[in-house]
Coordinates of C-alpha atoms and ligand atoms in Angstrom, one line a residue:
M21 CA 16.7 -19.2 3.7
P22 CA 15.3 -15.9 3.4
E23 CA 13.1 -15.1 0.6
H24 CA 13.2 -11.9 -1.8
I25 CA 9.8 -10.2 -1.6
L26 CA 8.7 -7.1 -3.5
V27 CA 5.9 -5.0 -2.0
A28 CA 4.7 -3.0 -4.8
V29 CA 2.0 -0.4 -4.4
A30 CA -0.3 1.4 -6.5
W31 CA 1.5 4.8 -7.6
P32 CA -0.9 7.6 -6.5
Y33 CA -1.3 10.2 -9.1
A34 CA 0.1 13.9 -7.4
N35 CA -3.0 15.5 -7.8
S36 CA -4.7 15.2 -4.9
Q37 CA -4.0 15.0 -1.2
I38 CA -4.2 11.2 0.2
H39 CA -7.1 10.5 2.3
V40 CA -8.3 7.3 4.6
G41 CA -9.7 5.4 1.5
N42 CA -6.5 5.4 -0.2
I43 CA -4.5 4.4 2.6
T44 CA -6.8 1.4 3.7
G45 CA -6.7 0.9 -0.2
S46 CA -3.1 0.3 -0.6
H47 CA -0.3 2.0 1.3
L48 CA -1.4 0.8 4.8
P49 CA -2.1 -3.1 3.8
A50 CA 1.6 -2.8 1.9
D51 CA 3.1 -1.4 5.1
I52 CA 1.7 -4.3 7.3
F53 CA 2.8 -7.0 4.8
A54 CA 6.1 -5.3 4.5
R55 CA 6.7 -5.3 8.4
Y56 CA 5.7 -8.9 9.0
Q57 CA 8.2 -10.3 6.4
R58 CA 11.0 -8.0 7.6
L59 CA 10.1 -9.5 11.3
V60 CA 10.1 -12.8 9.7
G61 CA 13.8 -12.0 8.3
N62 CA 13.0 -11.9 4.6
Q63 CA 14.6 -9.7 2.0
V64 CA 11.9 -7.1 1.4
I65 CA 12.0 -4.1 -0.8
M66 CA 8.5 -2.0 -0.8
V67 CA 8.7 0.6 -3.9
S68 CA 6.0 3.1 -4.9
G69 CA 6.2 6.9 -6.1
S70 CA 4.3 9.9 -7.2
D71 CA 2.7 9.2 -10.6
S72 CA 3.6 12.8 -11.8
H73 CA 2.8 12.6 -15.6
G74 CA -0.7 12.3 -17.5
T75 CA -3.7 14.1 -17.7
P76 CA -4.9 14.1 -14.1
V77 CA -1.9 16.1 -12.9
A78 CA -2.1 18.2 -16.1
L79 CA -5.8 18.7 -15.4
R80 CA -5.4 19.9 -11.7
A81 CA -2.3 22.4 -13.1
D82 CA -5.0 24.0 -15.5
A83 CA -7.3 24.0 -12.7
D84 CA -4.7 25.5 -10.2
N85 CA -3.1 28.0 -12.9
S86 CA 0.0 26.3 -12.2
T87 CA 2.3 23.8 -14.4
P88 CA 2.4 19.9 -14.1
L89 CA 5.7 19.8 -12.6
Q90 CA 4.5 22.4 -9.6
V91 CA 1.6 20.4 -9.0
Y92 CA 3.7 17.1 -8.9
Q93 CA 6.0 18.7 -6.3
K94 CA 3.6 20.0 -4.0
Y95 CA 1.7 17.0 -3.7
H96 CA 4.4 14.7 -3.7
A97 CA 5.8 16.6 -0.7
G98 CA 2.7 16.2 1.2
F99 CA 2.8 12.3 0.6
L100 CA 6.2 12.2 2.1
E101 CA 5.1 13.9 4.9
L102 CA 2.3 11.6 5.7
F103 CA 4.1 8.3 5.0
Q104 CA 6.6 9.4 8.0
K105 CA 4.1 10.2 10.0
L106 CA 1.9 7.4 9.4
G107 CA 4.7 5.0 9.4
V108 CA 4.3 3.8 6.0
C109 CA 7.8 2.6 5.7
Y110 CA 8.8 2.7 2.1
D111 CA 12.4 1.3 1.2
L112 CA 12.1 3.8 -1.8
F113 CA 9.1 6.2 -2.5
T114 CA 10.2 8.1 -5.6
S115 CA 8.5 9.7 -8.5
T116 CA 8.1 8.9 -12.5
H117 CA 9.6 12.2 -13.1
T118 CA 13.5 10.8 -13.0
E119 CA 15.9 10.2 -15.6
N120 CA 16.0 6.5 -14.6
H121 CA 12.1 5.6 -14.8
F122 CA 12.3 7.6 -18.3
E123 CA 15.0 5.4 -19.1
V124 CA 13.6 2.2 -17.8
S125 CA 10.3 2.8 -19.2
Q126 CA 11.7 3.3 -22.9
D127 CA 13.7 0.5 -22.8
L128 CA 10.6 -1.5 -21.7
F129 CA 8.8 -0.2 -24.5
L130 CA 11.9 -0.8 -26.8
A131 CA 12.0 -4.5 -25.8
L132 CA 8.0 -5.0 -26.5
L133 CA 8.9 -3.5 -30.4
E134 CA 12.1 -5.7 -30.8
N135 CA 9.9 -8.8 -29.8
K136 CA 6.8 -7.5 -32.1
F137 CA 4.4 -7.0 -29.7
L138 CA 3.7 -3.4 -30.5
Y139 CA 1.9 -2.3 -33.6
T140 CA 0.9 0.8 -35.0
E141 CA -2.4 2.3 -36.0
R142 CA -4.2 5.3 -37.2
Q143 CA -7.1 6.2 -34.9
K144 CA -9.2 8.9 -34.6
Q145 CA -9.3 10.8 -31.3
W146 CA -11.1 13.7 -29.8
Y147 CA -9.7 17.1 -31.1
A148 CA -10.6 20.5 -29.1
P149 CA -11.0 23.1 -32.2
S150 CA -11.1 25.8 -29.7
Q151 CA -7.6 24.8 -28.4
K152 CA -6.1 23.4 -31.4
R153 CA -5.1 20.1 -29.7
F154 CA -5.9 16.5 -29.2
L155 CA -7.9 16.0 -25.8
P156 CA -6.7 13.0 -23.8
D157 CA -9.4 10.7 -22.8
R158 CA -9.8 12.0 -19.4
Y159 CA -9.9 15.5 -20.7
V160 CA -13.3 14.5 -22.1
E161 CA -16.6 13.5 -20.1
G162 CA -19.9 12.4 -21.3
T163 CA -22.2 9.8 -21.2
C164 CA -21.1 6.3 -20.4
Y165 CA -22.3 3.6 -23.0
I166 CA -22.7 0.8 -20.7
C167 CA -24.4 1.9 -17.9
G168 CA -25.9 5.5 -19.3
Y169 CA -24.2 7.4 -16.2
E170 CA -23.7 10.9 -17.3
N171 CA -20.4 11.9 -16.0
A172 CA -18.1 9.2 -17.1
R173 CA -14.5 10.0 -17.9
G174 CA -13.4 9.3 -21.2
D175 CA -11.1 6.4 -20.0
Q176 CA -13.2 4.7 -17.2
C177 CA -16.6 5.2 -15.7
D178 CA -16.9 6.1 -12.3
N179 CA -20.3 4.7 -11.9
C180 CA -20.0 1.0 -13.4
G181 CA -16.1 0.6 -13.3
N182 CA -15.4 -0.4 -16.8
L183 CA -12.6 1.0 -18.9
L184 CA -14.1 2.9 -21.7
D185 CA -13.1 3.3 -25.4
A186 CA -13.1 7.2 -25.3
N187 CA -14.3 7.7 -28.9
E188 CA -17.5 5.6 -27.7
I189 CA -18.8 8.0 -25.3
I190 CA -22.0 9.6 -25.8
N191 CA -22.2 13.3 -25.7
P192 CA -18.8 14.0 -25.2
R193 CA -17.4 17.6 -24.1
S194 CA -14.4 19.2 -23.1
K195 CA -13.6 18.9 -19.3
I196 CA -11.2 22.4 -19.9
D197 CA -13.8 24.5 -21.2
G198 CA -17.1 22.4 -22.3
S199 CA -16.8 22.7 -25.7
V200 CA -18.0 20.0 -28.1
P201 CA -14.6 18.2 -29.2
E202 CA -14.8 16.5 -32.9
L203 CA -12.9 13.1 -33.7
R204 CA -9.8 13.7 -36.3
E205 CA -7.0 11.3 -37.2
T206 CA -3.6 10.7 -35.7
E207 CA -1.5 7.7 -35.2
H208 CA -0.2 5.8 -32.2
F209 CA 1.5 2.5 -30.9
Y210 CA -0.6 -0.3 -29.3
L211 CA 0.1 -3.3 -27.3
D212 CA -0.9 -6.4 -28.9
M213 CA -2.8 -8.2 -25.9
A214 CA -4.9 -10.5 -28.4
Q215 CA -1.4 -11.7 -29.1
L216 CA -0.2 -12.0 -25.4
E217 CA -3.8 -13.3 -24.3
P218 CA -2.7 -17.3 -24.1
A219 CA 0.2 -16.5 -22.0
I220 CA -1.6 -14.1 -19.6
V221 CA -4.5 -16.5 -19.3
E222 CA -1.7 -19.0 -18.4
F223 CA -0.3 -17.0 -16.0
L224 CA -3.6 -16.0 -14.5
R225 CA -4.4 -20.0 -14.5
Q226 CA -1.5 -20.7 -12.4
R227 CA -2.6 -18.3 -9.8
E228 CA -6.3 -19.2 -9.7
S229 CA -6.2 -21.3 -6.4
Y230 CA -5.1 -18.6 -4.0
W231 CA -6.0 -15.0 -5.6
R232 CA -9.1 -12.9 -4.4
P233 CA -12.4 -13.6 -6.0
N234 CA -12.6 -10.3 -7.0
V235 CA -9.4 -9.8 -8.5
L236 CA -10.0 -13.2 -10.5
R237 CA -13.3 -12.0 -11.8
Q238 CA -11.8 -8.8 -13.2
S239 CA -9.1 -10.4 -14.8
L240 CA -9.6 -14.2 -15.7
G241 CA -13.3 -13.9 -15.8
Q242 CA -13.4 -10.8 -18.1
I243 CA -10.9 -12.4 -20.3
L244 CA -12.8 -15.5 -20.9
A245 CA -15.8 -13.7 -21.6
E246 CA -14.5 -11.1 -23.6
G247 CA -10.8 -11.8 -24.7
L248 CA -8.2 -9.0 -25.2
H249 CA -7.6 -6.3 -27.8
G250 CA -5.0 -4.1 -28.5
R251 CA -4.6 -1.1 -26.3
A252 CA -3.0 2.3 -27.2
I253 CA 0.4 2.9 -25.5
T254 CA 1.1 6.7 -26.4
R255 CA -0.7 9.7 -26.5
D256 CA -0.5 13.2 -27.8
L257 CA 0.7 14.9 -25.1
D258 CA 3.8 17.0 -24.0
W259 CA 3.9 16.3 -20.1
G260 CA 5.3 12.8 -19.9
I261 CA 8.0 10.2 -21.5
P262 CA 8.7 10.8 -25.0
V263 CA 8.2 7.8 -27.4
P264 CA 11.6 6.5 -28.1
V265 CA 11.4 6.3 -31.9
P266 CA 12.3 8.8 -34.7
G267 CA 9.7 10.5 -36.0
W268 CA 7.3 10.2 -33.0
E269 CA 8.5 13.7 -31.3
G270 CA 5.5 15.1 -29.4
K271 CA 3.9 12.2 -28.5
C272 CA 4.4 10.6 -25.1
L273 CA 4.0 7.0 -23.6
Y274 CA 0.5 6.5 -22.0
V275 CA 0.3 7.0 -18.2
W276 CA -1.3 3.5 -18.0
F277 CA 1.4 2.1 -19.6
E278 CA 4.4 3.9 -17.9
A279 CA 3.5 4.0 -14.6
V280 CA 3.5 0.4 -13.8
I281 CA 7.0 0.1 -15.0
G282 CA 7.8 2.3 -11.8
Y283 CA 7.3 -1.0 -9.9
L284 CA 10.6 -2.2 -12.0
S285 CA 12.6 1.5 -12.1
A286 CA 11.9 2.2 -8.3
A287 CA 13.8 -1.1 -7.4
I288 CA 16.5 0.0 -9.8
E289 CA 16.8 3.2 -8.3
W290 CA 16.4 1.8 -4.9
A291 CA 19.3 -0.4 -5.7
Q292 CA 21.4 3.3 -6.7
V293 CA 20.8 5.1 -3.5
E294 CA 21.8 2.3 -1.4
G295 CA 25.1 1.6 -3.6
K296 CA 24.1 -1.4 -4.2
G297 CA 24.5 -1.7 -7.7
E298 CA 22.6 -4.7 -9.1
A299 CA 21.0 -5.9 -6.2
W300 CA 17.6 -5.1 -7.8
E301 CA 17.9 -8.2 -10.1
R302 CA 17.2 -10.5 -6.8
W303 CA 13.8 -9.4 -7.1
W304 CA 13.2 -8.6 -10.7
F305 CA 15.5 -11.5 -12.3
D306 CA 15.3 -14.3 -9.8
P307 CA 12.0 -16.8 -10.5
Q308 CA 12.2 -17.6 -6.9
A309 CA 11.4 -13.9 -6.1
R310 CA 7.8 -13.2 -5.1
A311 CA 6.1 -9.7 -6.1
Y312 CA 3.1 -8.6 -4.3
Y313 CA 0.9 -5.6 -5.8
F314 CA -1.1 -3.7 -3.4
V315 CA -3.9 -1.7 -5.2
G316 CA -7.2 -0.5 -5.2
K317 CA -10.0 -2.4 -7.0
D318 CA -10.4 0.2 -9.9
N319 CA -6.5 -0.8 -10.8
I320 CA -7.1 -4.5 -11.0
P321 CA -7.0 -4.6 -14.8
F322 CA -3.8 -2.7 -15.2
H323 CA -2.0 -4.9 -12.6
A324 CA -3.6 -8.3 -13.0
V325 CA -3.9 -8.5 -16.8
Y326 CA -1.6 -5.5 -18.7
W327 CA 1.1 -5.3 -16.5
P328 CA 2.0 -9.2 -17.0
G329 CA 1.3 -8.7 -20.5
Q330 CA 4.1 -5.9 -20.6
L331 CA 6.4 -8.3 -18.3
I332 CA 5.8 -11.3 -20.6
G333 CA 6.2 -9.3 -23.8
A334 CA 9.2 -8.1 -22.7
G335 CA 10.9 -11.5 -22.3
D336 CA 14.5 -11.4 -22.2
E337 CA 14.9 -8.4 -24.4
F338 CA 14.7 -6.0 -21.5
G339 CA 17.5 -7.4 -19.3
R340 CA 19.9 -7.5 -22.6
L341 CA 19.0 -3.8 -23.5
F342 CA 19.2 -2.3 -20.0
A343 CA 21.5 -4.5 -18.2
G344 CA 23.3 -6.5 -20.5
R345 CA 22.1 -9.7 -18.9
E346 CA 21.1 -13.0 -21.3
Q347 CA 18.2 -15.4 -20.6
T348 CA 16.3 -13.1 -18.0
R349 CA 12.8 -13.3 -17.3
L350 CA 11.1 -10.2 -15.1
T351 CA 9.2 -11.4 -12.3
L352 CA 5.6 -11.6 -12.7
P353 CA 3.4 -10.8 -9.9
Y354 CA 2.6 -13.4 -7.4
D355 CA -0.6 -11.9 -6.0
V356 CA -2.6 -8.9 -6.5
P357 CA -4.6 -8.5 -3.4
A358 CA -6.7 -5.7 -4.7
N359 CA -8.9 -3.9 -2.2
E360 CA -12.3 -2.7 -2.7
F361 CA -13.3 1.0 -1.7
M362 CA -14.1 2.4 1.6
N363 CA -17.1 4.8 2.1
L364 CA -17.3 7.5 4.5
E365 CA -20.3 7.9 6.9
S366 CA -22.4 5.8 4.1
Q367 CA -21.4 7.7 1.2
K368 CA -18.7 7.4 -1.5
I369 CA -15.5 9.5 -0.6
S370 CA -15.4 12.5 -2.9
G371 CA -12.3 14.9 -2.5
S372 CA -13.8 17.4 -4.6
R373 CA -16.7 17.8 -2.3
N374 CA -14.5 17.5 0.9
W375 CA -16.5 14.3 1.8
A376 CA -13.2 12.8 3.2
V377 CA -10.9 12.2 6.1
W378 CA -7.7 13.0 5.1
G379 CA -4.6 11.5 6.2
L380 CA -2.4 14.4 7.2
D381 CA -5.6 16.3 8.8
F382 CA -6.3 13.5 11.1
L383 CA -2.9 13.3 12.5
T384 CA -2.9 16.9 13.6
R385 CA -5.9 15.8 16.2
Y386 CA -4.9 11.8 16.5
D387 CA -2.2 9.7 16.8
P388 CA -1.0 7.3 13.9
D389 CA -1.7 3.8 15.5
P390 CA -5.7 4.5 16.0
L391 CA -5.7 5.4 12.5
R392 CA -4.0 2.1 11.4
Y393 CA -5.7 0.1 13.9
Y394 CA -9.3 1.3 12.6
L395 CA -8.2 0.7 9.0
T396 CA -7.3 -2.3 9.7
V397 CA -10.2 -3.8 11.4
N398 CA -12.4 -2.0 8.7
M399 CA -10.0 -2.9 5.6
P400 CA -12.5 -3.5 2.7
E401 CA -10.5 -6.7 1.8
S402 CA -13.5 -8.5 0.2
K403 CA -16.4 -5.8 0.1
D404 CA -16.8 -2.0 0.3
T405 CA -16.4 -1.0 4.1
D406 CA -17.6 2.5 5.9
W407 CA -15.8 4.8 8.0
D408 CA -17.9 5.7 10.9
W409 CA -16.8 8.4 13.3
G410 CA -18.8 6.8 16.0
D411 CA -17.5 3.5 15.1
F412 CA -13.9 4.7 15.1
V413 CA -14.5 6.3 18.7
R414 CA -15.9 3.1 19.9
R415 CA -13.3 0.7 18.5
N416 CA -10.6 2.9 19.8
N417 CA -12.4 3.0 23.7
D418 CA -13.2 -0.7 23.7
E419 CA -10.5 -2.4 21.9
L420 CA -7.7 -0.4 21.4
V421 CA -7.4 1.2 24.8
A422 CA -9.6 -1.0 27.0
T423 CA -8.3 -4.9 25.6
W424 CA -4.7 -4.0 24.8
G425 CA -3.6 -0.4 25.9
N426 CA -5.1 -1.3 29.7
L427 CA -3.8 -4.5 29.8
A428 CA 0.1 -3.6 29.1
N429 CA -0.3 -0.5 31.2
R430 CA -1.8 -2.3 34.0
V431 CA 0.6 -5.0 34.3
L432 CA 3.7 -2.9 33.4
S433 CA 2.8 -0.3 36.2
F434 CA 2.2 -3.1 38.8
A435 CA 5.4 -4.7 38.0
F436 CA 7.4 -1.3 38.3
K437 CA 5.7 -0.4 41.5
H438 CA 6.1 -3.7 43.5
W439 CA 9.2 -5.5 42.2
D440 CA 11.3 -2.3 42.1
G441 CA 11.2 -1.6 38.3
R442 CA 12.1 -5.2 37.4
V443 CA 10.6 -8.4 35.9
P444 CA 10.1 -10.4 38.8
D445 CA 11.2 -13.9 39.3
P446 CA 8.6 -16.4 39.0
G447 CA 10.3 -19.5 40.3
E448 CA 8.3 -22.7 38.8
L449 CA 5.5 -22.0 36.5
R450 CA 2.0 -23.3 37.6
P451 CA 0.1 -25.2 34.6
E452 CA -2.4 -22.2 34.2
D453 CA 0.9 -20.1 33.8
T454 CA 2.1 -22.2 31.0
L455 CA -1.1 -22.6 29.4
I456 CA -1.6 -19.0 28.7
L457 CA 2.1 -18.9 27.3
Q458 CA 1.4 -21.6 24.9
T459 CA -2.1 -20.1 23.9
V460 CA -0.3 -16.7 23.0
E461 CA 2.8 -18.5 21.7
A462 CA 0.8 -20.1 19.2
G463 CA -0.3 -16.8 17.7
F464 CA 3.0 -16.5 15.8
E465 CA 1.5 -19.6 13.8
S466 CA -1.8 -18.2 13.7
V467 CA -1.4 -14.5 13.0
G468 CA 1.8 -15.3 10.7
E469 CA -0.3 -17.5 8.6
Q470 CA -3.1 -14.8 8.0
L471 CA -0.4 -12.5 7.4
T472 CA 1.3 -14.4 4.7
A473 CA -1.9 -15.1 2.8
V474 CA -2.4 -11.3 3.2
R475 CA -5.6 -11.7 5.5
L476 CA -4.8 -8.4 7.5
R477 CA -8.2 -8.0 9.3
A478 CA -7.9 -11.8 10.6
G479 CA -4.5 -11.4 11.3
L480 CA -5.3 -8.4 14.0
S481 CA -8.7 -9.9 15.1
E482 CA -6.5 -12.7 16.0
A483 CA -4.1 -10.9 17.8
L484 CA -6.7 -8.9 19.7
R485 CA -8.5 -12.2 20.7
L486 CA -5.0 -13.1 22.5
A487 CA -5.0 -10.1 24.3
T488 CA -8.6 -11.0 25.5
E489 CA -7.3 -14.3 27.0
V490 CA -4.5 -12.7 28.6
N491 CA -7.1 -10.2 30.3
R492 CA -9.1 -13.5 31.4
Y493 CA -5.9 -15.2 32.4
L494 CA -5.6 -12.2 34.8
D495 CA -9.2 -11.6 35.9
R496 CA -8.7 -15.5 37.0
T497 CA -5.1 -15.2 38.9
A498 CA -6.1 -11.7 40.2
P499 CA -2.4 -10.5 41.3
W500 CA -3.8 -7.5 42.3
F501 CA -5.1 -9.2 45.4
E502 CA -2.9 -12.2 45.1
I503 CA 0.3 -10.0 46.2
K504 CA -1.4 -9.2 49.4
Q505 CA -1.5 -12.8 50.7
D506 CA 1.1 -14.5 48.6
K507 CA 3.5 -12.5 46.7
A508 CA 5.7 -15.4 45.0
A509 CA 2.4 -16.4 43.3
A510 CA 1.7 -12.6 42.4
A511 CA 5.4 -12.6 40.8
K512 CA 4.7 -15.7 38.9
S513 CA 1.2 -14.2 37.4
I514 CA 3.0 -11.0 36.9
Y515 CA 5.9 -12.5 35.0
T516 CA 3.5 -14.7 33.0
A517 CA 1.4 -11.6 32.0
L518 CA 4.7 -10.0 31.1
R519 CA 5.8 -12.4 28.9
A520 CA 2.6 -12.6 27.4
I521 CA 2.7 -9.1 26.7
D522 CA 6.2 -8.9 25.4
S523 CA 5.1 -11.5 22.5
L524 CA 1.8 -9.7 21.9
K525 CA 4.0 -6.7 21.3
I526 CA 5.4 -8.7 18.4
L527 CA 2.1 -9.8 17.1
F528 CA 0.6 -6.3 17.2
A529 CA 3.7 -4.4 15.6
P530 CA 3.0 -4.8 11.8
F531 CA -0.4 -3.3 12.5
I532 CA 0.2 -1.0 15.3
P533 CA 4.2 0.0 15.1
F534 CA 4.2 2.9 17.2
S535 CA 2.8 1.7 20.2
S536 CA 4.7 -1.6 20.2
E537 CA 8.1 0.0 19.8
R538 CA 7.1 2.4 22.9
L539 CA 6.3 -0.8 24.6
H540 CA 9.6 -2.4 23.6
E541 CA 11.5 0.4 25.6
F542 CA 8.9 0.3 28.6
M543 CA 9.6 -3.6 28.9
G544 CA 13.8 -2.3 28.7
Y545 CA 15.0 -3.1 25.7
E546 CA 18.0 -1.1 24.0
G547 CA 17.1 -0.8 20.2
H548 CA 14.2 -0.6 18.1
L549 CA 11.7 -3.1 16.3
F550 CA 12.2 -1.5 13.1
G551 CA 14.4 0.9 11.1
E552 CA 13.5 4.5 10.5
Q553 CA 12.4 6.8 7.7
F554 CA 14.1 9.7 6.1
V555 CA 13.9 12.2 3.3
E556 CA 16.6 12.5 0.7
T557 CA 17.0 14.9 -2.2
R558 CA 18.3 13.6 -5.7
G559 CA 19.4 15.4 -8.8
D560 CA 19.5 14.0 -12.9
A561 CA 19.2 15.3 -15.9
L562 CA 15.5 16.4 -15.0
G563 CA 16.4 18.3 -12.3
E564 CA 16.1 17.3 -8.3
H565 CA 13.3 15.0 -6.8
T566 CA 13.0 14.1 -3.2
V567 CA 12.7 10.4 -2.4
L568 CA 11.6 8.7 1.0
R569 CA 13.8 6.2 2.4
Y570 CA 14.2 3.6 5.1
R571 CA 16.7 2.9 7.2
A572 CA 16.7 -1.0 8.5
G573 CA 17.1 -1.4 12.4
D574 CA 19.5 -3.5 14.1
G575 CA 17.5 -7.0 12.9
K576 CA 17.4 -8.0 16.3
A577 CA 13.6 -8.2 16.9
R578 CA 12.0 -11.2 15.3
W579 CA 8.9 -13.0 14.8
Q580 CA 9.4 -15.3 18.0
P581 CA 7.9 -15.5 21.1
S582 CA 9.4 -13.5 24.3
Q583 CA 12.3 -14.8 26.0
L584 CA 11.8 -12.4 28.7
Q585 CA 14.3 -12.8 31.5
P586 CA 13.4 -12.5 35.4
G587 CA 15.4 -9.8 36.9
S588 CA 15.6 -7.7 33.7
A589 CA 15.1 -3.9 34.1
L590 CA 11.7 -2.2 33.1
R591 CA 11.4 1.7 32.6
Q592 CA 8.6 3.7 33.8
P593 CA 5.8 2.9 31.4
E594 CA 2.9 5.4 30.3
P595 CA -0.5 4.5 28.7
L596 CA 0.1 3.4 25.0
F597 CA -3.3 5.1 23.8
R598 CA -5.9 8.0 24.6
K599 CA -9.7 7.1 25.5
L600 CA -11.8 9.4 23.1
E601 CA -15.0 11.4 24.3
P602 CA -17.9 10.2 22.3
S603 CA -18.5 13.6 21.3
V604 CA -15.9 13.6 18.9
A605 CA -17.8 11.8 16.3
D606 CA -20.1 14.7 16.2
E607 CA -17.6 17.2 16.1
E608 CA -15.9 15.3 13.0
R609 CA -19.0 14.7 11.2
A610 CA -19.6 18.3 11.4
R611 CA -16.3 19.0 9.5
L612 CA -17.1 17.1 6.3
G613 CA -19.1 18.3 3.4
Ligands
LIG41 ZN1 -20.9 3.1 -16.7

């Protein structure tokens, strides 16, 4: 039975381009995982979208002398271009500025209100007399009261990573004009996390055996040490989703509360655009469905603690309000395989200082697979890692080109030339031929096991190890010399190597899909391993928005060993990857900063 798997990816703020740290933090691991699950034959939907509301977008609009809507649309368009060029195959990448998302978010809010997990409280908030308005937490900067860092944001400290109570920040100043704000009273809704705490702790305990230690530390560990407290879910802000309660005009749902609801609303929108009506319920109301959340470490509390709290608190009320369903429960996260951060040349990535490798800019000079490869072998799964241009060039040349690309190209070219463009007939295989095929075919278990557990680095390194084994096999059998004395023996070696490469093509496919697709074509197959992406414009009461969609392939490619037939036609091969000059590293370093 195919499983229903939701691949949920942190919603990027539409206020900046996407850099390699963002890619390796969430989008790429999600895509590798989703591609693998599709090859296995599971029912996958991978969703995310642009976080178009909230203060990061409003701040950028202020800085650019633009409007939040224009800012979101500009960066959103860049995201869609990048995901297509990099092959990040979202079933739906949408945005939070859609009528559907407004409705789903407001219903989830009302479900929590109905179930009495919301309360109101008058609180003090920073108010800027110079601008006659309340300042969102992110508009206030000051000294972190936990670690003393002087440029902490009101909501979170970038230095120690702690979420902050903005009112406690020391030496506050407005990010807009540097003026000193004052605390004034205002009223807000709060999510009653203290009341939800026992259920959230139980939810985390059930996942303790397989979650990453860093994620458990920032969820269960933190709760056991400090307990949970109510958290405001509305703001005095006009760019966002209105609070659906009379008398609350002029206030919006807080983005931390609203953006995560996008995982649910995007699945609903996906079913709409596919013309599949209620199909989303298979992922959201079925207890057997598995939901994986790919996020960076700064997002752990929101996905491992608050979002489960929102889902638990909504109970069966959301299904009743939104879909007229009784006794439904929203699917809780199965895993939150959050990544740590990637640095650049030993320094923290900083967009504002241009200390970054931007995804789209990179792809003007290089192919997507080398980027996907390097970001996977270097993925910050358990600790921070570093993008080093010298290391990028070395791994491209020594691993991608030398170990895998040359293996495939050498064998295919040789077969094409000496056997009339066809797969040679090996007759009966020798023991060493059978042995290498068994070794490679065991990879469907071993690589698959790592991918299932979201240990992507280990999965890729296992695939590369198997490619090395095939190179060793060819060193031993040496068909390039064998053919001069005994063409039948060379046919056995080349057939065996071709079949091993045909299997390796699938094992590598989730990681480096572009080269696997080309190899699939060179091996003579019709059709593609994966489906295709396309952009579509949709209209609703809020105007038009563009979405990225995915049309599934013919579904013939499967996570299983090659069945390559002797005599089948090959196509003229070409090299899969390009070798890079060592000087590339210095040229690229000169572009930084
Ligand atoms: Zn701090």
